[in-house]
Short mmCIF file of C-alpha atoms and ligand atoms in Angstrom, two decimals:
data_model
loop_
_atom_site.label_atom_id
_atom_site.label_comp_id
_atom_site.label_asym_id
_atom_site.label_seq_id
_atom_site.Cartn_x
_atom_site.Cartn_y
_atom_site.Cartn_z
CA MET A 201 -25.08 -13.63 23.56
CA ALA A 202 -21.42 -13.00 24.32
CA PRO A 203 -19.32 -16.12 24.89
CA PRO A 204 -18.36 -16.52 28.55
CA ARG A 205 -14.86 -15.42 29.49
CA LEU A 206 -12.50 -18.37 29.91
CA GLY A 207 -11.19 -17.13 33.20
CA THR A 208 -14.65 -17.08 34.63
CA LEU A 209 -15.25 -20.69 33.57
CA ALA A 210 -12.05 -21.81 35.33
CA GLU A 211 -13.06 -19.84 38.41
CA ASP A 212 -16.60 -21.28 38.32
CA LEU A 213 -15.27 -24.77 37.96
CA ALA A 214 -12.88 -24.28 40.86
CA LEU A 215 -15.76 -22.95 42.96
CA PHE A 216 -17.93 -25.85 41.98
CA VAL A 217 -15.31 -28.47 42.74
CA GLU A 218 -14.45 -26.72 45.98
CA SER A 219 -18.10 -26.95 47.03
CA ALA A 220 -18.14 -30.73 46.84
CA THR A 221 -18.07 -31.96 50.45
CA ASP A 222 -18.88 -35.62 49.84
CA ARG A 223 -15.49 -36.39 48.35
CA ALA A 224 -11.86 -35.47 48.71
CA VAL A 225 -10.52 -33.73 45.59
CA LEU A 226 -6.79 -33.08 45.46
CA LEU A 227 -4.01 -32.49 43.00
CA THR A 228 -0.44 -33.72 43.20
CA ASP A 229 2.70 -33.12 41.25
CA ALA A 230 4.19 -35.86 39.06
CA GLU A 231 5.82 -37.43 42.12
CA GLY A 232 2.59 -37.56 44.04
CA ARG A 233 3.13 -34.61 46.40
CA VAL A 234 -0.02 -32.68 47.29
CA THR A 235 -0.34 -29.39 45.39
CA ALA A 236 -4.05 -28.64 45.88
CA TRP A 237 -6.32 -29.77 48.72
CA LEU A 238 -9.96 -28.79 48.44
CA LYS A 239 -12.46 -28.36 51.25
CA GLY A 240 -14.02 -31.78 50.76
CA ALA A 241 -10.55 -33.30 51.26
CA GLU A 242 -10.20 -31.46 54.55
CA THR A 243 -13.56 -32.71 55.76
CA LEU A 244 -13.08 -36.30 54.68
CA MET A 245 -9.41 -36.85 55.47
CA GLY A 246 -8.98 -34.57 58.49
CA TRP A 247 -5.84 -32.78 57.29
CA GLY A 248 -5.86 -29.04 56.86
CA ARG A 249 -4.66 -27.59 53.59
CA ASP A 250 -1.48 -26.20 55.14
CA GLU A 251 -0.57 -29.45 56.92
CA ILE A 252 -0.70 -31.58 53.84
CA ALA A 253 0.59 -29.25 51.15
CA GLY A 254 3.81 -30.69 49.71
CA GLU A 255 3.36 -34.00 51.59
CA PRO A 256 3.17 -37.23 49.56
CA ALA A 257 -0.40 -38.25 48.88
CA ASP A 258 0.82 -41.76 49.72
CA ARG A 259 0.02 -40.85 53.32
CA LEU A 260 -3.63 -41.45 52.47
CA TYR A 261 -2.94 -45.17 51.83
CA PRO A 262 -2.77 -47.88 54.50
CA ILE A 263 0.62 -49.32 55.32
CA GLY A 264 0.05 -52.59 53.49
CA ASP A 265 -0.68 -50.77 50.22
CA LEU A 266 2.40 -48.59 50.72
CA THR A 267 4.65 -51.60 51.19
CA ALA A 268 3.19 -53.06 48.00
CA GLY A 269 3.97 -49.80 46.21
CA LEU A 270 0.33 -49.37 45.24
CA PRO A 271 0.21 -45.53 45.02
CA ALA A 272 3.06 -45.45 42.49
CA LEU A 273 1.51 -48.31 40.50
CA GLU A 274 -1.79 -46.46 40.31
CA ARG A 275 -0.11 -43.27 39.16
CA ALA A 276 1.84 -45.16 36.51
CA ALA A 277 -1.32 -46.87 35.27
CA ALA A 278 -3.13 -43.51 35.07
CA ALA A 279 -0.20 -41.99 33.17
CA ASP A 280 0.00 -44.91 30.74
CA ASN A 281 -3.62 -45.91 30.27
CA GLY A 282 -5.77 -42.91 31.17
CA PRO A 283 -8.03 -42.40 34.20
CA GLN A 284 -8.06 -45.25 36.72
CA ARG A 285 -10.82 -46.07 39.10
CA SER A 286 -10.42 -48.47 42.01
CA GLU A 287 -11.87 -49.39 45.35
CA GLY A 288 -9.64 -49.69 48.39
CA TRP A 289 -8.94 -48.50 51.91
CA ARG A 290 -7.82 -44.94 52.64
CA VAL A 291 -6.48 -43.53 55.89
CA ARG A 292 -7.61 -40.37 57.69
CA LYS A 293 -5.35 -38.12 59.69
CA ASP A 294 -6.50 -39.82 62.90
CA GLY A 295 -5.42 -43.19 61.47
CA SER A 296 -8.94 -44.50 60.90
CA GLU A 297 -9.54 -46.22 57.61
CA PHE A 298 -12.52 -46.10 55.31
CA ALA A 299 -13.53 -47.80 52.11
CA ALA A 300 -13.05 -45.48 49.20
CA ASP A 301 -13.73 -45.28 45.54
CA THR A 302 -10.75 -43.45 44.06
CA THR A 303 -10.40 -41.97 40.59
CA ILE A 304 -6.96 -40.88 39.50
CA VAL A 305 -6.30 -38.84 36.38
CA ALA A 306 -2.94 -37.85 34.89
CA LEU A 307 -2.60 -34.10 34.20
CA ARG A 308 -0.31 -33.03 31.37
CA ASN A 309 1.47 -29.86 30.18
CA PRO A 310 0.66 -28.50 26.72
CA ASP A 311 3.78 -30.33 25.45
CA GLY A 312 2.40 -33.63 26.70
CA SER A 313 4.83 -34.00 29.61
CA LEU A 314 3.40 -35.22 32.93
CA ARG A 315 2.55 -32.36 35.25
CA GLY A 316 0.80 -34.15 38.02
CA PHE A 317 -2.33 -36.07 39.03
CA GLY A 318 -5.88 -35.29 40.04
CA LEU A 319 -7.47 -37.52 42.65
CA SER A 320 -11.08 -37.82 43.68
CA ILE A 321 -11.68 -40.00 46.74
CA VAL A 322 -15.29 -40.92 47.69
CA ASP A 323 -16.17 -42.54 51.02
CA ILE A 324 -18.20 -45.61 50.12
CA THR A 325 -18.37 -47.15 53.60
CA ALA A 326 -22.18 -46.73 53.82
CA ARG A 327 -22.75 -47.98 50.30
CA LYS A 328 -20.48 -50.95 50.91
CA ALA A 329 -22.29 -51.79 54.13
CA ALA A 330 -25.64 -51.62 52.38
CA GLU A 331 -24.34 -53.70 49.51
CA GLN A 332 -22.88 -56.22 51.87
CA ALA A 333 -26.07 -56.43 53.88
CA LEU A 334 -27.98 -56.94 50.68
CA ALA A 335 -25.54 -59.57 49.49
CA HIS A 336 -25.76 -61.25 52.86
CA SER A 337 -29.51 -61.32 52.93
CA GLU A 338 -29.53 -62.42 49.34
CA LEU A 339 -27.11 -65.18 50.30
CA HIS A 340 -29.25 -65.97 53.29
CA VAL A 341 -32.37 -66.22 51.15
CA ARG A 342 -30.47 -68.28 48.59
CA SER A 343 -29.34 -70.71 51.28
CA ILE A 344 -32.87 -70.99 52.61
CA LEU A 345 -34.22 -71.55 49.15
CA ALA A 346 -31.62 -74.21 48.50
CA THR A 347 -32.12 -76.13 51.70
CA VAL A 348 -35.69 -75.61 52.88
CA PRO A 349 -37.15 -79.11 52.69
CA SER A 350 -40.57 -78.01 51.61
CA ALA A 351 -41.07 -76.37 48.29
CA MET A 352 -41.16 -72.61 48.70
CA VAL A 353 -42.40 -70.05 46.22
CA VAL A 354 -42.30 -66.30 46.74
CA ILE A 355 -44.60 -64.07 44.70
CA ASP A 356 -45.38 -60.37 44.63
CA GLU A 357 -48.82 -58.79 44.86
CA LEU A 358 -49.51 -59.50 41.22
CA GLY A 359 -48.58 -63.15 41.44
CA THR A 360 -45.21 -62.74 39.74
CA MET A 361 -42.79 -65.36 41.02
CA LEU A 362 -39.76 -63.85 42.72
CA SER A 363 -38.07 -66.97 43.98
CA PHE A 364 -38.45 -70.70 43.71
CA SER A 365 -36.69 -73.11 46.06
CA ALA A 366 -34.67 -76.16 45.09
CA ALA A 367 -37.39 -78.40 46.51
CA ALA A 368 -39.95 -76.54 44.41
CA GLU A 369 -37.83 -77.15 41.33
CA LYS A 370 -37.86 -80.85 42.11
CA LEU A 371 -41.54 -80.94 42.90
CA PHE A 372 -42.82 -79.00 39.90
CA GLY A 373 -40.21 -79.94 37.33
CA TRP A 374 -39.52 -76.26 36.52
CA SER A 375 -36.14 -74.65 37.16
CA GLU A 376 -35.99 -71.33 38.99
CA ALA A 377 -34.86 -69.62 35.79
CA ASP A 378 -37.92 -70.99 34.00
CA VAL A 379 -40.40 -69.49 36.41
CA ILE A 380 -38.93 -66.26 37.82
CA GLY A 381 -40.94 -63.33 36.53
CA ARG A 382 -43.84 -65.50 35.42
CA ASN A 383 -47.32 -65.68 36.95
CA VAL A 384 -47.61 -68.25 39.71
CA LYS A 385 -50.88 -69.48 38.23
CA MET A 386 -48.78 -71.56 35.84
CA LEU A 387 -48.37 -73.99 38.77
CA MET A 388 -52.11 -74.47 39.15
CA PRO A 389 -54.66 -76.39 37.17
CA ASN A 390 -58.12 -74.97 36.61
CA PRO A 391 -60.24 -73.62 38.22
CA ASP A 392 -57.51 -71.96 40.32
CA HIS A 393 -55.40 -71.22 37.23
CA ASP A 394 -58.03 -68.91 35.78
CA ARG A 395 -59.11 -67.45 39.10
CA HIS A 396 -55.81 -66.79 40.83
CA ASP A 397 -55.35 -63.22 39.55
CA GLN A 398 -58.84 -62.51 40.83
CA TYR A 399 -57.99 -64.04 44.24
CA LEU A 400 -55.03 -61.69 44.51
CA SER A 401 -56.91 -58.60 43.43
CA ARG A 402 -59.73 -59.43 45.81
CA TYR A 403 -57.21 -59.75 48.62
CA ARG A 404 -55.60 -56.45 47.65
CA SER A 405 -58.92 -54.65 47.75
CA THR A 406 -60.67 -56.35 50.68
CA GLY A 407 -57.78 -57.68 52.78
CA GLU A 408 -59.95 -60.70 53.42
CA ARG A 409 -57.77 -63.71 54.13
CA ARG A 410 -58.80 -66.93 52.49
CA ILE A 411 -55.51 -68.75 52.60
CA ILE A 412 -52.88 -66.51 54.21
CA GLY A 413 -52.05 -67.81 57.65
CA ILE A 414 -54.65 -70.52 57.29
CA GLY A 415 -53.28 -73.16 54.99
CA ARG A 416 -55.26 -75.19 52.53
CA ILE A 417 -55.12 -78.42 50.66
CA ILE A 418 -55.23 -77.67 46.98
CA VAL A 419 -54.28 -79.29 43.71
CA ALA A 420 -51.12 -78.22 41.91
CA GLN A 421 -49.79 -78.96 38.46
CA ARG A 422 -46.34 -80.08 37.44
CA ARG A 423 -44.49 -79.08 34.31
CA ASP A 424 -45.57 -82.30 32.61
CA GLY A 425 -49.22 -81.47 33.31
CA THR A 426 -49.73 -84.08 36.00
CA GLN A 427 -51.56 -82.91 39.08
CA PHE A 428 -50.99 -83.63 42.72
CA PRO A 429 -52.50 -82.63 46.05
CA MET A 430 -50.53 -80.29 48.22
CA GLU A 431 -50.87 -78.45 51.45
CA LEU A 432 -50.20 -74.76 50.95
CA SER A 433 -49.41 -72.31 53.74
CA VAL A 434 -48.91 -68.71 52.77
CA GLY A 435 -47.14 -66.02 54.74
CA GLU A 436 -47.27 -62.34 53.95
CA ALA A 437 -44.58 -59.70 54.39
CA SER A 438 -44.39 -56.11 53.30
CA SER A 439 -41.56 -53.70 52.87
CA ASP A 440 -41.64 -50.20 51.41
CA GLY A 441 -45.36 -50.58 50.89
CA ARG A 442 -44.78 -53.60 48.67
CA ARG A 443 -46.22 -56.92 49.69
CA ILE A 444 -44.72 -60.30 49.02
CA PHE A 445 -46.26 -63.67 49.70
CA THR A 446 -44.28 -66.75 50.59
CA GLY A 447 -45.91 -70.07 49.92
CA PHE A 448 -44.75 -73.23 51.62
CA ILE A 449 -45.86 -76.35 49.84
CA ARG A 450 -46.08 -79.85 51.23
CA ASP A 451 -46.55 -82.56 48.67
CA LEU A 452 -49.38 -84.74 49.84
CA SER A 453 -49.39 -87.21 47.00
CA GLU A 454 -47.36 -89.78 48.95
CA GLU A 455 -49.37 -89.30 52.09
CA GLN A 456 -52.62 -89.39 50.20
CA ARG A 457 -51.58 -92.51 48.40
CA ALA A 458 -50.75 -94.16 51.72
CA GLU A 459 -54.01 -93.00 53.23
CA PHE A 460 -55.93 -94.21 50.21
CA LYS A 461 -54.21 -97.61 50.48
CA LEU A 462 -55.14 -97.77 54.12
CA GLN A 463 -58.75 -96.96 53.34
CA GLU A 464 -58.79 -99.57 50.62
CA LEU A 465 -57.32 -102.10 53.00
CA GLN A 466 -59.80 -101.22 55.68
CA SER A 467 -62.80 -101.51 53.42
CA GLU A 468 -61.37 -104.77 52.15
CA LEU A 469 -61.02 -106.02 55.70
CA ILE A 470 -64.49 -104.89 56.59
CA HIS A 471 -65.75 -106.60 53.49
CA VAL A 472 -63.96 -109.83 54.35
CA ALA A 473 -65.14 -109.64 57.92
CA ARG A 474 -68.66 -108.96 56.72
CA VAL A 475 -68.67 -111.83 54.28
CA SER A 476 -67.29 -114.24 56.83
CA ALA A 477 -69.61 -112.91 59.50
CA MET A 478 -72.53 -113.34 57.15
CA GLY A 479 -71.33 -116.78 56.18
CA THR A 480 -70.92 -117.74 59.78
CA MET A 481 -74.22 -116.24 60.75
CA ALA A 482 -76.15 -117.72 57.89
CA SER A 483 -74.77 -121.19 58.36
CA THR A 484 -75.15 -121.02 62.11
CA LEU A 485 -78.63 -119.66 62.13
CA ALA A 486 -79.79 -123.26 62.09
CA HIS A 487 -77.30 -124.20 64.76
CA GLU A 488 -78.41 -121.43 67.09
CA LEU A 489 -82.07 -121.97 66.44
CA ASN A 490 -81.58 -125.59 67.30
CA GLN A 491 -81.27 -124.71 70.96
CA PRO A 492 -84.62 -123.01 71.53
CA LEU A 493 -86.36 -125.36 69.08
CA THR A 494 -85.03 -128.41 70.93
CA ALA A 495 -86.13 -126.83 74.17
CA ILE A 496 -89.59 -126.20 72.76
CA ALA A 497 -89.77 -129.79 71.58
CA ASN A 498 -88.69 -131.01 75.00
CA TYR A 499 -91.20 -128.87 76.86
CA THR A 500 -94.09 -129.82 74.59
CA HIS A 501 -93.13 -133.49 74.77
CA ALA A 502 -93.08 -133.25 78.51
CA ALA A 503 -96.46 -131.52 78.44
CA SER A 504 -97.87 -134.16 76.18
CA ASP A 505 -96.45 -136.86 78.46
CA LEU A 506 -98.07 -135.19 81.44
CA LEU A 507 -101.40 -135.02 79.66
CA GLY A 508 -101.12 -138.65 78.65
CA ARG A 509 -100.75 -139.77 82.25
CA ASP A 510 -103.65 -141.33 84.05
CA GLY A 511 -105.58 -139.17 86.42
CA ALA A 512 -105.82 -135.39 86.68
CA PRO A 513 -103.04 -133.62 84.76
CA PRO A 514 -100.66 -131.70 87.10
CA VAL A 515 -101.69 -128.19 86.19
CA ASP A 516 -98.63 -126.39 87.64
CA LEU A 517 -96.17 -128.60 85.76
CA LEU A 518 -98.17 -128.25 82.57
CA GLN A 519 -98.30 -124.52 82.98
CA GLU A 520 -94.57 -124.32 83.54
CA ALA A 521 -93.80 -126.49 80.52
CA VAL A 522 -96.09 -124.48 78.25
CA SER A 523 -94.82 -121.11 79.43
CA GLU A 524 -91.19 -122.24 79.10
CA ALA A 525 -91.95 -123.43 75.58
CA ALA A 526 -93.51 -120.06 74.77
CA LYS A 527 -90.43 -118.29 76.17
CA GLU A 528 -88.19 -120.41 74.00
CA ALA A 529 -90.29 -119.66 70.93
CA LEU A 530 -89.86 -115.95 71.62
CA ARG A 531 -86.18 -116.56 72.13
CA ALA A 532 -85.94 -118.25 68.74
CA GLY A 533 -87.68 -115.26 67.19
CA ASN A 534 -85.21 -112.98 68.94
CA ILE A 535 -82.27 -114.92 67.62
CA VAL A 536 -83.53 -114.65 64.07
CA ARG A 537 -84.15 -110.94 64.47
CA ARG A 538 -80.78 -110.26 66.06
CA LEU A 539 -78.90 -112.30 63.51
CA ARG A 540 -80.67 -110.48 60.73
CA ASP A 541 -79.88 -107.15 62.37
CA PHE A 542 -76.31 -108.18 62.94
CA VAL A 543 -75.82 -109.05 59.31
CA ALA A 544 -77.56 -105.87 58.22
CA ARG A 545 -75.79 -103.49 60.57
CA GLY A 546 -72.66 -105.44 61.40
CA GLU A 547 -72.97 -104.39 64.98
CA VAL A 548 -74.42 -105.60 68.22
CA GLU A 549 -76.96 -103.91 70.37
CA GLN A 550 -75.20 -103.33 73.62
CA ARG A 551 -77.04 -102.27 76.69
CA VAL A 552 -76.50 -102.35 80.40
CA GLU A 553 -77.68 -105.78 81.55
CA ASN A 554 -77.88 -107.71 84.80
CA LEU A 555 -75.23 -110.44 84.60
CA PRO A 556 -76.55 -112.85 87.30
CA ASP A 557 -79.98 -112.80 85.63
CA MET A 558 -78.47 -113.46 82.23
CA ILE A 559 -76.47 -116.39 83.58
CA ASP A 560 -79.47 -117.80 85.41
CA GLU A 561 -81.67 -117.72 82.31
CA ALA A 562 -79.02 -119.14 80.02
CA SER A 563 -78.16 -121.93 82.47
CA ARG A 564 -81.74 -123.04 82.82
CA LEU A 565 -81.87 -123.50 79.08
CA ALA A 566 -78.45 -125.06 78.64
CA LEU A 567 -78.67 -127.47 81.53
CA MET A 568 -82.05 -128.84 80.67
CA GLY A 569 -81.72 -132.53 81.17
CA ALA A 570 -78.30 -132.17 82.75
CA ARG A 571 -79.60 -133.08 86.17
CA GLU A 572 -81.00 -136.24 84.74
CA ARG A 573 -77.50 -136.99 83.57
CA SER A 574 -76.40 -136.31 87.14
CA VAL A 575 -74.19 -133.35 86.35
CA ARG A 576 -73.79 -131.08 89.34
CA THR A 577 -73.71 -127.41 88.62
CA ILE A 578 -72.12 -124.99 91.05
CA PHE A 579 -72.70 -121.24 90.68
CA LYS A 580 -70.13 -118.95 92.22
CA ILE A 581 -71.78 -115.73 91.12
CA ASP A 582 -70.45 -112.62 92.82
CA PRO A 583 -73.58 -110.59 93.63
CA ALA A 584 -71.55 -107.40 93.60
CA ILE A 585 -70.80 -107.92 89.91
CA GLU A 586 -74.15 -107.05 88.54
CA LYS A 587 -74.07 -104.67 85.63
CA VAL A 588 -72.38 -105.41 82.33
CA VAL A 589 -72.49 -103.95 78.83
CA ALA A 590 -73.91 -106.67 76.62
CA ASP A 591 -76.22 -107.74 73.90
CA ARG A 592 -78.28 -109.97 76.14
CA VAL A 593 -79.26 -112.62 73.61
CA GLN A 594 -75.77 -112.91 72.17
CA ILE A 595 -73.97 -113.21 75.50
CA GLN A 596 -76.54 -115.76 76.60
CA GLN A 597 -75.75 -117.72 73.48
CA VAL A 598 -72.12 -117.74 74.52
CA ILE A 599 -72.99 -119.01 77.99
CA VAL A 600 -75.34 -121.63 76.59
CA ASN A 601 -72.69 -122.82 74.14
CA LEU A 602 -70.03 -123.12 76.83
CA LEU A 603 -72.36 -124.98 79.18
CA ARG A 604 -73.54 -127.35 76.45
CA ASN A 605 -69.96 -128.08 75.48
CA ALA A 606 -69.15 -128.67 79.15
CA VAL A 607 -72.00 -131.16 79.52
CA ASP A 608 -70.83 -132.90 76.34
CA ALA A 609 -67.25 -133.03 77.57
CA ILE A 610 -68.19 -134.55 80.90
CA GLY A 611 -69.90 -137.39 79.05
CA GLU A 612 -69.80 -140.52 81.23
CA GLY A 613 -66.86 -139.34 83.39
CA ALA A 614 -66.63 -140.17 87.06
CA VAL A 615 -66.58 -136.64 88.52
CA ARG A 616 -69.43 -134.68 86.97
CA GLU A 617 -69.25 -131.04 87.86
CA ILE A 618 -69.68 -127.74 86.11
CA THR A 619 -68.73 -124.52 87.91
CA VAL A 620 -69.87 -121.12 86.66
CA THR A 621 -67.94 -118.23 88.20
CA THR A 622 -67.97 -114.48 87.83
CA ALA A 623 -65.06 -112.29 88.88
CA ARG A 624 -63.62 -108.87 88.20
CA ASP A 625 -60.93 -108.78 85.57
CA LEU A 626 -58.44 -106.09 84.60
CA GLN A 627 -59.38 -102.69 83.20
CA GLY A 628 -63.05 -102.59 84.01
CA MET A 629 -63.82 -106.00 82.57
CA VAL A 630 -65.81 -108.82 84.11
CA ARG A 631 -64.71 -112.44 83.66
CA ILE A 632 -67.17 -115.30 83.34
CA SER A 633 -65.74 -118.81 83.60
CA VAL A 634 -67.29 -122.16 82.87
CA ALA A 635 -65.19 -125.01 84.30
CA ASP A 636 -65.92 -128.67 83.71
CA THR A 637 -64.47 -131.94 84.98
CA GLY A 638 -64.57 -133.37 81.48
CA SER A 639 -62.12 -134.91 79.09
CA GLY A 640 -60.09 -131.79 78.39
CA ILE A 641 -59.56 -130.38 74.92
CA ALA A 642 -58.68 -133.01 72.33
CA ASP A 643 -55.29 -132.46 70.72
CA GLU A 644 -56.69 -132.36 67.21
CA VAL A 645 -58.88 -129.31 67.88
CA GLN A 646 -56.61 -127.53 70.35
CA ALA A 647 -54.95 -125.32 67.74
CA GLN A 648 -58.16 -124.23 65.98
CA LEU A 649 -60.45 -124.41 68.96
CA PHE A 650 -62.21 -121.14 68.18
CA GLU A 651 -62.24 -121.57 64.44
CA ALA A 652 -65.25 -122.65 62.48
CA PHE A 653 -65.73 -126.33 61.65
CA ALA A 654 -63.30 -127.61 64.28
CA SER A 655 -65.22 -130.38 65.97
CA THR A 656 -64.61 -133.79 67.51
CA LYS A 657 -68.31 -134.54 67.73
CA GLU A 658 -70.20 -136.79 65.32
CA GLN A 659 -73.10 -134.38 65.11
CA GLY A 660 -71.00 -131.28 65.78
CA MET A 661 -70.62 -128.52 63.22
CA GLY A 662 -67.69 -126.96 65.06
CA LEU A 663 -69.35 -123.55 64.93
CA GLY A 664 -70.30 -122.93 68.54
CA LEU A 665 -66.95 -121.65 69.79
CA SER A 666 -66.26 -119.64 66.63
CA ILE A 667 -69.56 -117.85 67.15
CA CYS A 668 -68.69 -117.36 70.82
CA ARG A 669 -65.49 -115.69 69.85
CA THR A 670 -67.15 -113.46 67.26
CA ILE A 671 -69.69 -112.35 69.83
CA VAL A 672 -67.23 -111.82 72.68
CA GLU A 673 -64.84 -109.88 70.50
CA ALA A 674 -67.65 -107.74 69.18
CA HIS A 675 -68.26 -106.90 72.83
CA GLY A 676 -64.66 -105.81 73.26
CA GLY A 677 -63.77 -108.86 75.30
CA ARG A 678 -61.73 -111.98 74.75
CA ILE A 679 -62.34 -115.70 75.17
CA TRP A 680 -59.89 -118.44 75.92
CA ALA A 681 -59.65 -121.98 77.31
CA GLU A 682 -57.22 -123.53 79.73
CA PRO A 683 -56.89 -126.91 81.41
CA ARG A 684 -58.61 -127.19 84.77
CA GLU A 685 -56.57 -128.27 87.78
CA GLY A 686 -57.54 -131.87 88.49
CA GLY A 687 -58.77 -132.49 84.94
CA GLY A 688 -61.23 -130.90 82.58
CA THR A 689 -61.31 -127.47 80.99
CA VAL A 690 -62.01 -123.91 82.02
CA PHE A 691 -63.47 -121.62 79.35
CA GLN A 692 -63.35 -117.96 80.26
CA PHE A 693 -64.50 -114.83 78.54
CA THR A 694 -64.60 -111.16 79.44
CA ILE A 695 -67.12 -108.39 78.82
CA MET A 696 -67.24 -104.82 79.98
CA SER A 697 -68.47 -103.97 83.43
CA ALA A 698 -71.09 -101.22 83.67
CA ASP A 699 -70.71 -100.41 87.31
CA GLY A 700 -72.42 -97.23 88.31
CA GLU A 701 -74.74 -97.29 85.29
CA GLU A 702 -78.47 -97.78 85.37
CA ILE A 703 -79.76 -101.02 83.95
CA ASP A 704 -81.49 -100.37 80.62
CA GLU A 705 -85.13 -101.33 80.57
P1 LIG B 902 -69.24 -128.24 68.27
O1 LIG B 902 -69.95 -128.09 69.56
O2 LIG B 902 -70.12 -128.23 67.09
O3 LIG B 902 -68.30 -129.35 68.31
P2 LIG B 902 -67.67 -126.03 69.18
O4 LIG B 902 -67.08 -124.89 68.52
O5 LIG B 902 -68.65 -125.78 70.25
O6 LIG B 902 -68.35 -126.96 68.06
O7 LIG B 902 -66.49 -126.91 69.79
C1 LIG B 902 -65.43 -127.32 68.98
C2 LIG B 902 -64.72 -128.46 69.63
O8 LIG B 902 -64.03 -128.02 70.79
C3 LIG B 902 -65.62 -129.56 70.14
O9 LIG B 902 -65.94 -130.47 69.12
C4 LIG B 902 -64.76 -130.21 71.22
O10 LIG B 902 -63.85 -131.10 70.67
C5 LIG B 902 -63.96 -129.05 71.76
N1 LIG B 902 -64.54 -128.54 73.00
C6 LIG B 902 -65.35 -127.48 73.17
N2 LIG B 902 -65.65 -127.31 74.47
C7 LIG B 902 -65.00 -128.29 75.15
C8 LIG B 902 -64.89 -128.65 76.56
N3 LIG B 902 -65.55 -127.98 77.50
N4 LIG B 902 -64.10 -129.69 76.88
C9 LIG B 902 -63.45 -130.38 75.92
N5 LIG B 902 -63.51 -130.09 74.60
C10 LIG B 902 -64.27 -129.08 74.23
#
């Protein structure tokens, strides 16, 4: 094959360079005056070949660069050190500027003397913009990663970690450099560690979301191998057909610890309450049973007295005494059953009950013998306040206790009155008061009135009011005492009204 003619090569090269339209190619003499201006230069810079020929190429530089003598400096550098490449602003004929990548080469004569320069100017505005946008978004992502308060991990479809926030570094003990490019499963203990690749491939093939957009509580593993609970929310994004997943992680170990503490505390409290309730109940079983048993004794004594009398026994009175005794025996059985249930279940059996009936029954029991002691009882029962939510036996015990205490307090006083009142209280509650004209609360028990074993009585166990409080509070009510105007004490307690409800049978 014959070697190509040199002339043809030069012509081909010229043609080739001339065809380049994406850059301005020009030649200058040693002083920087334009000697050749190719088509690309026309297109990019706006000057026609004839306009620019012989003009200084310095005209392509912005004024600031000209003042600084930049074109001459660049030419000198190219002459001294070989081809120079730089980025800077260039000016079109219309005065508009663009970012350019300029290469300048010194051209020499065969004797080595400087003949001129070749310049190639490429418009890099678009590239610059893209680079800047990228840098900006990179910066943006960096700033998010550095400041987002929750740990954030970005992975690709294969689980390779792409970024790792500052909070994640702190949480996991790994630095970003440690983890970038590695499989995210390194942050998980088993079973997730071994299954995570599978989770991802299943998601890729089925698109079935198990965690994305849902959020889960899972266990994660720190660098030191310790594990902690975390809440993970995963978001998905795709660009150019590639998917990335962003995981936001909330460390739950603190919260869980606090919650666990709370649970511990609660169960402790329940335990304490249970033990004290059981203690109170067990030791007061006798106390409570005393009431119906005493009543039974009284009724049977009375019956026996009646039978012992001369003449025909008064059948009605006998019948009443015996049936009251039977009622009290049932009541005693009920108390035992309820106390046992209470201890077993720790709760009361609340139903809708008729309050006036409950008060009537309890008063008959509590005030047995009171008339003989010439205590007057006044009932101010509001008939409109009928239905309450109560464990009948327990609330009756409260009423009985308060009435018994009232009778005791009146003792041998001059005014001997007990007033039982019902009234509406705030927020759907009903208030029951027992007022006496007695001695008033003794100073020594005032402070612990409702606590166990506070008593001023020789035979007293000091349990009655503490049981009252337990019962009333279990009913969602409260109990308190205050001095009565004109002497004596008013005990009051509240229970829930059940207006509009049917009475439970
Ligand atoms: P106990 O009846 O075994 O004494 P309680 O809990 O019923 O136990 O009462 C505790 C103490 O409160 C009594 O000993 C008494 O001093 C005082 N108390 C209770 N009710 C009254 C009242 N209505 N008037 C004056 N003091 C009372």
